[in-house]
Short mmCIF file of C-alpha atoms in Angstrom, two decimals:
data_model
loop_
_atom_site.label_atom_id
_atom_site.label_comp_id
_atom_site.label_asym_id
_atom_site.label_seq_id
_atom_site.Cartn_x
_atom_site.Cartn_y
_atom_site.Cartn_z
CA UNK A 1 6.51 7.03 -20.58
CA UNK A 2 5.43 10.67 -20.44
CA UNK A 3 3.95 11.81 -17.15
CA UNK A 4 0.99 14.05 -16.41
CA UNK A 5 1.47 17.45 -18.03
CA UNK A 6 0.09 20.68 -16.64
CA UNK A 7 0.22 24.29 -17.74
CA UNK A 8 0.87 26.97 -16.85
CA UNK A 9 3.28 26.18 -14.01
CA UNK A 10 2.73 29.56 -12.36
CA UNK A 11 0.00 32.14 -12.55
CA UNK A 12 -0.51 35.45 -10.78
CA UNK A 13 -3.85 37.23 -11.08
CA UNK A 14 -5.87 39.82 -9.23
CA UNK A 15 -9.03 38.92 -7.35
CA UNK A 16 -12.18 38.83 -9.46
CA UNK A 17 -10.18 37.88 -12.55
CA UNK A 18 -10.61 34.55 -14.35
CA UNK A 19 -8.01 31.83 -14.80
CA UNK A 20 -7.84 28.45 -16.50
CA UNK A 21 -5.54 25.49 -16.01
CA UNK A 22 -4.87 22.68 -18.43
CA UNK A 23 -3.99 19.04 -17.81
CA UNK A 24 -2.97 16.21 -20.11
CA UNK A 25 -3.04 12.85 -18.32
CA UNK A 26 -0.88 9.81 -18.96
CA UNK A 27 -1.91 8.11 -22.18
CA UNK A 28 -4.50 5.40 -21.57
CA UNK A 29 -5.51 6.63 -18.12
CA UNK A 30 -9.29 6.77 -17.89
CA UNK A 31 -9.53 8.58 -14.57
CA UNK A 32 -8.49 12.18 -14.06
CA UNK A 33 -8.49 14.15 -10.81
CA UNK A 34 -8.11 17.82 -9.95
CA UNK A 35 -6.86 18.70 -6.47
CA UNK A 36 -6.34 21.97 -4.64
CA UNK A 37 -3.42 22.07 -2.22
CA UNK A 38 -3.21 25.06 0.07
CA UNK A 39 0.14 25.67 1.75
CA UNK A 40 0.59 23.42 4.77
CA UNK A 41 -2.37 21.19 3.90
CA UNK A 42 -2.85 17.96 2.04
CA UNK A 43 -4.37 17.89 -1.46
CA UNK A 44 -8.15 18.31 -1.49
CA UNK A 45 -10.05 16.55 -4.27
CA UNK A 46 -12.11 18.99 -6.31
CA UNK A 47 -13.38 16.79 -9.11
CA UNK A 48 -12.89 13.29 -10.48
CA UNK A 49 -13.62 12.22 -14.06
CA UNK A 50 -14.01 8.72 -15.41
CA UNK A 51 -13.39 9.15 -19.15
CA UNK A 52 -15.41 12.30 -19.87
CA UNK A 53 -18.02 11.81 -17.16
CA UNK A 54 -17.94 13.32 -13.67
CA UNK A 55 -17.98 10.75 -10.87
CA UNK A 56 -17.37 13.08 -7.91
CA UNK A 57 -17.50 16.86 -7.71
CA UNK A 58 -18.87 17.14 -4.18
CA UNK A 59 -16.06 19.47 -3.05
CA UNK A 60 -15.97 21.69 -6.13
CA UNK A 61 -17.19 25.25 -5.35
CA UNK A 62 -19.53 25.27 -8.30
CA UNK A 63 -20.40 28.96 -8.01
CA UNK A 64 -16.90 29.85 -9.23
CA UNK A 65 -15.12 26.68 -10.30
CA UNK A 66 -15.83 24.62 -13.39
CA UNK A 67 -14.06 21.74 -15.08
CA UNK A 68 -14.47 19.74 -18.21
CA UNK A 69 -12.83 16.81 -19.88
CA UNK A 70 -13.78 16.78 -23.50
CA UNK A 71 -13.21 13.54 -25.42
CA UNK A 72 -12.05 11.86 -22.23
CA UNK A 73 -8.44 13.01 -22.52
CA UNK A 74 -7.33 16.59 -21.72
CA UNK A 75 -9.03 18.58 -19.01
CA UNK A 76 -9.36 22.23 -18.05
CA UNK A 77 -10.19 23.72 -14.68
CA UNK A 78 -11.49 27.27 -14.56
CA UNK A 79 -11.99 29.74 -11.74
CA UNK A 80 -14.26 32.71 -12.35
CA UNK A 81 -14.07 35.02 -10.47
CA UNK A 82 -11.01 34.26 -8.34
CA UNK A 83 -10.84 35.05 -4.63
CA UNK A 84 -7.82 35.54 -2.40
CA UNK A 85 -8.45 32.17 -0.74
CA UNK A 86 -8.04 30.41 -4.10
CA UNK A 87 -4.28 30.92 -3.84
CA UNK A 88 -2.95 27.36 -3.89
CA UNK A 89 -1.27 24.73 -6.02
CA UNK A 90 -3.69 23.01 -8.38
CA UNK A 91 -2.64 19.43 -8.99
CA UNK A 92 -3.89 17.19 -11.74
CA UNK A 93 -3.56 13.42 -11.38
CA UNK A 94 -4.53 10.43 -13.45
CA UNK A 95 -4.92 6.72 -12.89
CA UNK A 96 -5.50 3.77 -15.17
CA UNK A 97 -9.09 3.40 -14.02
CA UNK A 98 -11.34 4.28 -11.14
CA UNK A 99 -10.54 1.63 -8.61
CA UNK A 100 -9.63 1.56 -4.97
CA UNK A 101 -6.26 0.08 -5.81
CA UNK A 102 -5.03 2.22 -8.66
CA UNK A 103 -2.02 4.46 -8.11
CA UNK A 104 -2.61 8.11 -8.90
CA UNK A 105 0.16 9.84 -10.84
CA UNK A 106 0.43 13.56 -10.26
CA UNK A 107 1.52 16.35 -12.53
CA UNK A 108 3.87 19.12 -11.34
CA UNK A 109 0.96 21.42 -10.48
CA UNK A 110 0.05 25.02 -11.24
CA UNK A 111 0.90 27.49 -8.50
CA UNK A 112 -1.80 30.18 -8.40
CA UNK A 113 -1.37 33.45 -6.54
CA UNK A 114 -4.41 35.72 -6.24
CA UNK A 115 -3.59 39.31 -5.25
CA UNK B 1 -13.38 16.34 12.67
CA UNK B 2 -11.22 15.72 9.58
CA UNK B 3 -11.79 12.44 7.76
CA UNK B 4 -8.08 11.66 7.76
CA UNK B 5 -5.92 13.02 10.57
CA UNK B 6 -2.17 13.03 10.94
CA UNK B 7 0.29 14.50 13.40
CA UNK B 8 1.84 17.37 11.40
CA UNK B 9 5.19 17.04 13.17
CA UNK B 10 7.81 17.98 12.34
CA UNK B 11 9.72 14.90 13.34
CA UNK B 12 13.43 15.65 13.62
CA UNK B 13 15.50 12.46 13.74
CA UNK B 14 19.17 11.59 13.24
CA UNK B 15 20.36 9.38 10.42
CA UNK B 16 19.90 5.73 11.23
CA UNK B 17 16.96 6.28 13.54
CA UNK B 18 13.65 4.48 13.37
CA UNK B 19 10.59 6.70 13.12
CA UNK B 20 6.89 5.89 13.07
CA UNK B 21 3.90 7.89 11.87
CA UNK B 22 0.28 7.22 12.62
CA UNK B 23 -2.84 8.29 10.78
CA UNK B 24 -6.49 7.89 11.78
CA UNK B 25 -9.55 7.86 9.55
CA UNK B 26 -13.15 8.39 10.49
CA UNK B 27 -15.13 7.23 7.45
CA UNK B 28 -16.03 3.56 7.68
CA UNK B 29 -16.57 3.58 3.90
CA UNK B 30 -12.84 4.01 3.43
CA UNK B 31 -11.64 0.87 1.74
CA UNK B 32 -8.10 1.38 0.52
CA UNK B 33 -5.19 3.18 2.10
CA UNK B 34 -1.89 4.51 0.87
CA UNK B 35 1.14 6.48 1.94
CA UNK B 36 2.33 9.14 -0.49
CA UNK B 37 5.54 11.09 -0.20
CA UNK B 38 5.79 14.76 -1.12
CA UNK B 39 9.08 16.61 -1.38
CA UNK B 40 9.17 20.36 -0.90
CA UNK B 41 7.43 22.14 -3.81
CA UNK B 42 6.98 18.86 -5.67
CA UNK B 43 4.01 16.67 -6.48
CA UNK B 44 2.98 13.72 -4.28
CA UNK B 45 4.26 10.29 -5.29
CA UNK B 46 3.06 6.90 -4.13
CA UNK B 47 5.27 5.40 -1.45
CA UNK B 48 3.29 2.26 -0.71
CA UNK B 49 -0.12 0.72 -0.32
CA UNK B 50 -1.37 -0.34 3.09
CA UNK B 51 -2.91 -3.73 3.76
CA UNK B 52 -4.38 -5.31 6.88
CA UNK B 53 -1.73 -8.00 6.61
CA UNK B 54 1.01 -5.39 6.59
CA UNK B 55 3.20 -4.31 3.72
CA UNK B 56 6.98 -4.06 3.78
CA UNK B 57 9.19 -2.47 1.16
CA UNK B 58 12.83 -2.32 2.16
CA UNK B 59 13.14 0.03 5.11
CA UNK B 60 9.46 0.94 5.03
CA UNK B 61 6.63 -0.96 6.71
CA UNK B 62 2.97 0.03 6.55
CA UNK B 63 0.16 -1.42 8.63
CA UNK B 64 -3.61 -1.04 8.72
CA UNK B 65 -5.78 -1.60 11.79
CA UNK B 66 -9.40 -1.53 10.65
CA UNK B 67 -10.84 -2.10 14.11
CA UNK B 68 -9.14 1.01 15.47
CA UNK B 69 -9.26 2.86 12.14
CA UNK B 70 -5.62 3.79 11.98
CA UNK B 71 -2.75 3.37 9.57
CA UNK B 72 0.92 3.41 10.44
CA UNK B 73 4.19 3.89 8.59
CA UNK B 74 7.51 2.76 10.04
CA UNK B 75 10.81 3.90 8.57
CA UNK B 76 13.91 2.07 9.70
CA UNK B 77 17.52 3.24 9.31
CA UNK B 78 16.46 6.75 8.26
CA UNK B 79 18.42 8.41 5.45
CA UNK B 80 18.87 12.10 4.73
CA UNK B 81 16.90 11.50 1.54
CA UNK B 82 13.86 10.40 3.58
CA UNK B 83 13.29 14.04 4.55
CA UNK B 84 9.88 14.88 3.11
CA UNK B 85 6.20 15.17 3.97
CA UNK B 86 4.35 11.87 4.27
CA UNK B 87 0.70 11.95 3.29
CA UNK B 88 -1.82 9.39 4.50
CA UNK B 89 -4.57 8.65 1.95
CA UNK B 90 -7.94 6.91 2.22
CA UNK B 91 -10.07 5.91 -0.77
CA UNK B 92 -13.68 4.81 -0.61
CA UNK B 93 -15.03 1.61 -2.08
CA UNK B 94 -14.91 1.68 -5.85
CA UNK B 95 -12.17 4.24 -6.02
CA UNK B 96 -14.22 7.29 -5.21
CA UNK B 97 -13.62 10.13 -2.81
CA UNK B 98 -9.89 10.17 -2.26
CA UNK B 99 -9.09 11.89 1.03
CA UNK B 100 -5.58 13.06 1.87
CA UNK B 101 -4.37 13.85 5.35
CA UNK B 102 -2.52 17.12 5.92
CA UNK B 103 0.80 15.29 6.04
CA UNK B 104 3.57 14.63 8.54
CA UNK B 105 6.87 16.41 8.00
CA UNK B 106 10.06 14.47 8.56
CA UNK B 107 13.54 15.95 8.79
CA UNK B 108 16.46 13.53 8.94
CA UNK B 109 19.70 15.17 10.01
CA UNK B 110 23.30 14.03 9.74
#
């Protein structure tokens, strides 16, 4: 079974530039998550989708971050404009459904460096 | 105060040792709890779920104490391959608002 796919794996940009990340979840998984993991910290949930609807985006900095999940499958996360403090690994995860007991499967992440 | 708190360590233990990690949570809406393992520069992977009745999987035992709002992970007979960061996770009722702790680093040495 194919896992969660993410691209690109690495990205280096200058501050104030824009960047976009792409995620393809495991086939059949209705729930998709985007996390930000800063070095030395645990993953921080940015946004959670159930199919193509947002169920939690309370920690998404909406002035610069946006995410969409068209057709309830693939998802993109965009940062515009980027700041130095956005340097982190952006992890995408998926689970079969939104439930307290469903395992989340993570992709390899996109490592973003903002100069 | 962070919603999920862990001792960052690092814990340095010899092979064969028993090591225990604790994690506390502050949100009473937290319903489900998990331990994830994260190797250096890799993605987190589920290690085990945590139940009030306790959960054992080989050398690993997880326990939940709802009254005191803490979760524990016990690793017996540590192996070199257990070296990793262990992340404590709390999920609210219905599967919303997943909160990860900052992780506890474990180094097992020969």
